[in-house]
Amino acid sequence: MRIPRFFFLFLLFCLAFLALCPVLLLLSGAFMSPRELSENLGPMLAETEGYGAWSLLPREPTLRSVVELLLDSPEFFPMFWNSLWVTGGTLLGQMLVGAPAAWGLARFRFPFRRVFLGLYLVLMLMPFQVTMLSGFLVLERFSLLNTLWSLILPGVFSAFPVFLMYRFFRSIPEAILESARLDTKNAFQVFRYTGVPLGSAGMVSALVLGFLESWNQIEQPMAFLKEKSLWPLSLYLPTLSLERAGPAFAGSLLALIPAILVFLSGRDYLEQGIVAAAIKE
Amino acid sequence: MTKMRRRQMMPPAEKVAEAGRRFAHLRVPKGQSLREKALRWLGGFLLLMLLFTLLSRTADELTIPRVSLEEPQNRRVDHKVTAFGKAEELSATAVLSVPGIRVAGIAVREGEKVEQDEPLFTLDREDLAKKTEEAEQELEDKELDLEALQAEEALKAQDRERAIARAWEDQTAAQANTGKEVERAAETLKRAKEKLQEAQAQPVPDLSFFQEAYEKAEAARQSAEEAWQRLEQEVEEQAGQARKAAQEAGEDPDEAETKLREQYASRLEAAGEKREAAQKENQEAQDALARAQEENTGILELQEAMESAQRVYDQAKESQDTSLRAAARAVEDAQRPSVPNTSEEKAEAQREAQRETVRVLRELLEQGGVVRAPQRGTVTKVLLEVGSPVPEGAALLLADSARGAIFTAQVPASQEKYLAPGGEVLLKPGAGKEELTGLTLDSIRKDREDPSLFNVTVRLPEGTMEIGASAEMEISNNSQEYPVCVPLSALHEENGSYYLLVPRETYTVLGKDLVAARLDVTVLEKSESYAALDEGGLLRGQKFLTYSNKAVRAGDRIRLENS
């Protein structure tokens, strides 16, 4: 029996709604009044009687929380910029270090190439908790603890973007590179003028995914940073309480906006990357 | 030609172009409006965040309190007690006059100084004459009333004496009458006792012995009677049998019976004699018993007679006691002192007072109704009005200037501990007048009407202040020196405990910052401007907040005034 298309659409809509629920809650919470937030969240956070509740549309919509965050919470902005510096530094480093590394692994033949590739794979699979202690010791030896470099440098030398760009560089046909080598013998120029343009989709994909990872990281700052003035935005939200729930929602919303914009700007490349990975030469 | 072959034959440029077409999907697409828009939005968002960063920091700087710091000082905690008061007379004399007489004129004002015998006010002559006449009439009435009271008291005294005498007579008569009755009853009792004792002196037959003897005699009689009856019966039976046997034998039954009876005759006779003896003994025993009972009955009757006489005697005694007690109480009642009657004394006092009133009125009349000052002094209060009658009590008050004046003021009870008699006092009369120094505190007393206030007095030398003039009193009390003193503006209080706000460096998201931290302290002594603290909580050299342009609480971020 043929299943109607409407059923699939409805199912997809439900799944999409479930996935979007946290964002919708965030949106409504950012524009709720403090009284409404206390009523809804009081049973969960302040142990008042009753059960927690929520409404997607605020009964008393107000910009108070947003204004309070933007004008009356000076501690929010240093953390925002810290997140931006860490993320920007990490992405820039990944392009400067990771892209050539991926190009080398993809287009060059050298002894133990597969071993190195295997090591990259293993490193990529390891969670932060496994490498946290060794990373702490290395950073402490280089006197980088309690600085933003303790977040940037491990991100710069991360294995995941290398792996991602490796796949894209690997899919470039050798014939194009041969033709490029006809014009120049300089391997860097081949990489710079041929490899980078053709592998830009992979690089942008790595940038987008790297941005999301770096923007949201929370364990590394908690482990490597002691000074509060260096904390990124991901450590701001857990410090807030029921009394500051409105600014917490507004802060979450503001933290979400750059991630959405970055994703929108790189969505095409992500899709292309998925397609390219499916095409065989 | 295959595709591969065709490709191999292409020139290099065309190969590259063809590869570009084949892998066009790998190139960065151009002209995607959403991506460009997203990038533009991202750029705008970052600019907006930069703007709000600046605005937020500006707003934060505007709201942060600006504070001043000071270090504790080594100084004394001076207590200055100030109060407003006025000079009052040390002693005042009330000028009295006869109330109710119309005032014709008043010759003085409040605050005016007068000499002795100076006219103060004048009473209306006609009214005064009328009042004098009325007073004299009233005096006569009071004298008559007094005489009547005295006569009445004398009669009452006579009646009382008579009542006492009668009560004594009654008591004596009761004693005599009841005494005779008691004597008679005692005599009767005595005789009954004597008879009984005589009867009891003789031996009393033992009734039980006679009763037992009688019972034995009775038993013997019954036994003898029964034996005699059995014997007779036996004789009869034997006689019957003998007659029968004789009849059977053909003999004469009468003869047989006679013969039988002759055989039994001795036995019958013996039994009969025994029976008669038993009856006789029984009778004797019964008589003896009756006589014994009779003797016992006589003693009982004597006992009853004695008991009856005893009862009569007791009743007579009781009656005598009752009568004598009643008579004694009557005597006591008659002799009880009566309630003192003060009517006579009151009447006498009233008469004397009225005499004095009449005397005063006559004097006033002779002086033309003019009331003069009894001594030199200052008129402090005039309680008269021209045309109105003189009120009850004082007509006006005259302060005795010769004895000087006192300054009085009131201070709160909380400041009383800083005052002590003999302490130095400064008076500021104000209005350009010279301050009075060298004065000392005379007394400190709690106000009777308001326990939260204390009345303080300062004796004023003669001529320093006019009576009624006001001034500000200032008393300074210097305490001991304390090493840690802070201004009161820096001291905060919460739930009965004191604390200071001290600056403390903290590291926040915004970097190194100053916050106001709470430092609990113990106050040893406090004045209106400074407080002495216990050194234990506050380190010497530790600065604290004394001034802030905004309200500051513990935990608030602060900025130093000059930073």
mmCIF file of N, CA and C in Angstrom, chain B residues 342-399:
data_model
loop_
_atom_site.group_PDB
_atom_site.id
_atom_site.type_symbol
_atom_site.label_atom_id
_atom_site.label_comp_id
_atom_site.label_asym_id
_atom_site.label_seq_id
_atom_site.Cartn_x
_atom_site.Cartn_y
_atom_site.Cartn_z
ATOM 1 N N THR B 342 -15.151 62.905 116.174
ATOM 2 C CA THR B 342 -14.289 64.071 115.910
ATOM 3 C C THR B 342 -15.090 65.297 115.538
ATOM 4 N N SER B 343 -16.365 65.187 115.645
ATOM 5 C CA SER B 343 -17.188 66.323 115.221
ATOM 6 C C SER B 343 -16.835 67.569 116.011
ATOM 7 N N GLU B 344 -16.581 67.368 117.300
ATOM 8 C CA GLU B 344 -16.303 68.532 118.135
ATOM 9 C C GLU B 344 -14.998 69.196 117.717
ATOM 10 N N GLU B 345 -13.970 68.307 117.483
ATOM 11 C CA GLU B 345 -12.675 68.878 117.072
ATOM 12 C C GLU B 345 -12.799 69.599 115.738
ATOM 13 N N LYS B 346 -13.548 68.972 114.823
ATOM 14 C CA LYS B 346 -13.714 69.598 113.511
ATOM 15 C C LYS B 346 -14.429 70.929 113.666
ATOM 16 N N ALA B 347 -15.454 70.910 114.440
ATOM 17 C CA ALA B 347 -16.218 72.150 114.625
ATOM 18 C C ALA B 347 -15.329 73.223 115.242
ATOM 19 N N GLU B 348 -14.474 72.778 116.148
ATOM 20 C CA GLU B 348 -13.566 73.742 116.786
ATOM 21 C C GLU B 348 -12.568 74.302 115.785
ATOM 22 N N ALA B 349 -12.037 73.363 114.948
ATOM 23 C CA ALA B 349 -11.069 73.814 113.935
ATOM 24 C C ALA B 349 -11.728 74.768 112.962
ATOM 25 N N GLN B 350 -12.947 74.449 112.588
ATOM 26 C CA GLN B 350 -13.645 75.329 111.657
ATOM 27 C C GLN B 350 -13.902 76.688 112.289
ATOM 28 N N ARG B 351 -14.202 76.652 113.532
ATOM 29 C CA ARG B 351 -14.443 77.923 114.209
ATOM 30 C C ARG B 351 -13.181 78.758 114.235
ATOM 31 N N GLU B 352 -12.047 78.140 114.508
ATOM 32 C CA GLU B 352 -10.782 78.874 114.535
ATOM 33 C C GLU B 352 -10.430 79.408 113.153
ATOM 34 N N ALA B 353 -10.665 78.553 112.124
ATOM 35 C CA ALA B 353 -10.389 79.006 110.766
ATOM 36 C C ALA B 353 -11.265 80.186 110.407
ATOM 37 N N GLN B 354 -12.510 80.108 110.804
ATOM 38 C CA GLN B 354 -13.429 81.196 110.521
ATOM 39 C C GLN B 354 -13.016 82.454 111.280
ATOM 40 N N ARG B 355 -12.531 82.267 112.470
ATOM 41 C CA ARG B 355 -12.033 83.421 113.244
ATOM 42 C C ARG B 355 -10.879 84.085 112.508
ATOM 43 N N GLU B 356 -9.993 83.256 111.968
ATOM 44 C CA GLU B 356 -8.845 83.777 111.221
ATOM 45 C C GLU B 356 -9.303 84.506 109.979
ATOM 46 N N THR B 357 -10.283 83.913 109.310
ATOM 47 C CA THR B 357 -10.829 84.557 108.113
ATOM 48 C C THR B 357 -11.433 85.907 108.478
ATOM 49 N N VAL B 358 -12.155 85.929 109.511
ATOM 50 C CA VAL B 358 -12.778 87.192 109.947
ATOM 51 C C VAL B 358 -11.687 88.191 110.287
ATOM 52 N N ARG B 359 -10.638 87.709 110.910
ATOM 53 C CA ARG B 359 -9.562 88.613 111.303
ATOM 54 C C ARG B 359 -8.898 89.200 110.067
ATOM 55 N N VAL B 360 -8.612 88.294 109.082
ATOM 56 C CA VAL B 360 -7.974 88.759 107.838
ATOM 57 C C VAL B 360 -8.860 89.754 107.131
ATOM 58 N N LEU B 361 -10.133 89.457 107.069
ATOM 59 C CA LEU B 361 -11.070 90.361 106.386
ATOM 60 C C LEU B 361 -11.114 91.709 107.073
ATOM 61 N N ARG B 362 -11.109 91.696 108.388
ATOM 62 C CA ARG B 362 -11.155 92.961 109.120
ATOM 63 C C ARG B 362 -9.888 93.766 108.862
ATOM 64 N N GLU B 363 -8.759 93.055 108.800
ATOM 65 C CA GLU B 363 -7.490 93.740 108.522
ATOM 66 C C GLU B 363 -7.520 94.366 107.142
ATOM 67 N N LEU B 364 -7.985 93.574 106.163
ATOM 68 C CA LEU B 364 -8.059 94.079 104.797
ATOM 69 C C LEU B 364 -8.974 95.279 104.736
ATOM 70 N N LEU B 365 -10.054 95.212 105.466
ATOM 71 C CA LEU B 365 -11.016 96.315 105.471
ATOM 72 C C LEU B 365 -10.358 97.568 106.039
ATOM 73 N N GLU B 366 -9.582 97.367 107.122
ATOM 74 C CA GLU B 366 -8.903 98.529 107.728
ATOM 75 C C GLU B 366 -7.881 99.101 106.751
ATOM 76 N N GLN B 367 -7.257 98.223 105.922
ATOM 77 C CA GLN B 367 -6.246 98.707 104.977
ATOM 78 C C GLN B 367 -6.862 99.187 103.683
ATOM 79 N N GLY B 368 -8.149 99.246 103.613
ATOM 80 C CA GLY B 368 -8.815 99.737 102.410
ATOM 81 C C GLY B 368 -8.845 98.701 101.303
ATOM 82 N N GLY B 369 -8.622 97.442 101.611
ATOM 83 C CA GLY B 369 -8.688 96.384 100.596
ATOM 84 C C GLY B 369 -7.412 96.216 99.794
ATOM 85 N N VAL B 370 -6.305 96.831 100.244
ATOM 86 C CA VAL B 370 -5.045 96.739 99.492
ATOM 87 C C VAL B 370 -4.221 95.548 100.014
ATOM 88 N N VAL B 371 -3.783 94.691 99.098
ATOM 89 C CA VAL B 371 -2.937 93.536 99.450
ATOM 90 C C VAL B 371 -1.505 93.910 99.094
ATOM 91 N N ARG B 372 -0.581 93.756 100.023
ATOM 92 C CA ARG B 372 0.796 94.167 99.825
ATOM 93 C C ARG B 372 1.734 92.964 99.761
ATOM 94 N N ALA B 373 2.920 93.238 99.213
ATOM 95 C CA ALA B 373 3.903 92.154 99.063
ATOM 96 C C ALA B 373 4.480 91.786 100.416
ATOM 97 N N PRO B 374 4.513 90.514 100.764
ATOM 98 C CA PRO B 374 5.050 90.108 102.064
ATOM 99 C C PRO B 374 6.568 90.200 102.118
ATOM 100 N N GLN B 375 7.229 90.239 100.955
ATOM 101 C CA GLN B 375 8.688 90.287 100.927
ATOM 102 C C GLN B 375 9.123 90.858 99.586
ATOM 103 N N ARG B 376 10.389 91.088 99.465
ATOM 104 C CA ARG B 376 10.961 91.578 98.209
ATOM 105 C C ARG B 376 11.096 90.398 97.242
ATOM 106 N N GLY B 377 10.799 90.685 96.003
ATOM 107 C CA GLY B 377 10.957 89.603 95.037
ATOM 108 C C GLY B 377 10.477 90.004 93.666
ATOM 109 N N THR B 378 10.288 89.001 92.816
ATOM 110 C CA THR B 378 9.849 89.217 91.436
ATOM 111 C C THR B 378 8.524 88.495 91.238
ATOM 112 N N VAL B 379 7.583 89.212 90.632
ATOM 113 C CA VAL B 379 6.285 88.584 90.366
ATOM 114 C C VAL B 379 6.461 87.613 89.203
ATOM 115 N N THR B 380 6.258 86.326 89.447
ATOM 116 C CA THR B 380 6.427 85.332 88.383
ATOM 117 C C THR B 380 5.097 84.930 87.754
ATOM 118 N N LYS B 381 4.027 85.087 88.504
ATOM 119 C CA LYS B 381 2.740 84.694 87.923
ATOM 120 C C LYS B 381 1.634 85.496 88.601
ATOM 121 N N VAL B 382 0.745 86.038 87.802
ATOM 122 C CA VAL B 382 -0.430 86.739 88.307
ATOM 123 C C VAL B 382 -1.647 85.943 87.922
ATOM 124 N N LEU B 383 -2.369 85.466 88.942
ATOM 125 C CA LEU B 383 -3.513 84.606 88.685
ATOM 126 C C LEU B 383 -4.832 85.350 88.875
ATOM 127 N N LEU B 384 -4.779 86.686 88.811
ATOM 128 C CA LEU B 384 -5.996 87.464 89.042
ATOM 129 C C LEU B 384 -6.438 88.134 87.753
ATOM 130 N N GLU B 385 -7.725 88.542 87.789
ATOM 131 C CA GLU B 385 -8.251 89.366 86.697
ATOM 132 C C GLU B 385 -9.082 90.451 87.334
ATOM 133 N N VAL B 386 -8.928 91.665 86.812
ATOM 134 C CA VAL B 386 -9.707 92.785 87.354
ATOM 135 C C VAL B 386 -11.181 92.538 87.066
ATOM 136 N N GLY B 387 -11.989 92.720 88.125
ATOM 137 C CA GLY B 387 -13.422 92.497 87.963
ATOM 138 C C GLY B 387 -13.864 91.100 88.300
ATOM 139 N N SER B 388 -12.923 90.157 88.342
ATOM 140 C CA SER B 388 -13.269 88.774 88.671
ATOM 141 C C SER B 388 -12.947 88.504 90.123
ATOM 142 N N PRO B 389 -13.578 87.517 90.728
ATOM 143 C CA PRO B 389 -13.272 87.223 92.127
ATOM 144 C C PRO B 389 -11.868 86.613 92.248
ATOM 145 N N VAL B 390 -11.328 86.772 93.444
ATOM 146 C CA VAL B 390 -10.031 86.152 93.722
ATOM 147 C C VAL B 390 -10.208 84.632 93.682
ATOM 148 N N PRO B 391 -9.355 83.917 92.930
ATOM 149 C CA PRO B 391 -9.542 82.462 92.834
ATOM 150 C C PRO B 391 -9.084 81.757 94.098
ATOM 151 N N GLU B 392 -9.451 80.498 94.206
ATOM 152 C CA GLU B 392 -8.967 79.674 95.316
ATOM 153 C C GLU B 392 -7.455 79.494 95.174
ATOM 154 N N GLY B 393 -6.768 79.375 96.264
ATOM 155 C CA GLY B 393 -5.323 79.157 96.215
ATOM 156 C C GLY B 393 -4.581 80.472 96.084
ATOM 157 N N ALA B 394 -3.432 80.425 95.395
ATOM 158 C CA ALA B 394 -2.581 81.613 95.314
ATOM 159 C C ALA B 394 -3.174 82.619 94.362
ATOM 160 N N ALA B 395 -3.040 83.923 94.758
ATOM 161 C CA ALA B 395 -3.491 85.000 93.875
ATOM 162 C C ALA B 395 -2.369 85.368 92.903
ATOM 163 N N LEU B 396 -1.140 85.375 93.397
ATOM 164 C CA LEU B 396 0.014 85.521 92.515
ATOM 165 C C LEU B 396 1.231 84.924 93.211
ATOM 166 N N LEU B 397 2.268 84.642 92.374
ATOM 167 C CA LEU B 397 3.481 84.010 92.879
ATOM 168 C C LEU B 397 4.604 85.046 92.866
ATOM 169 N N LEU B 398 5.361 85.024 93.956
ATOM 170 C CA LEU B 398 6.437 85.989 94.128
ATOM 171 C C LEU B 398 7.730 85.205 94.312
ATOM 172 N N ALA B 399 8.663 85.392 93.390
ATOM 173 C CA ALA B 399 9.936 84.696 93.512
ATOM 174 C C ALA B 399 10.846 85.464 94.427
#
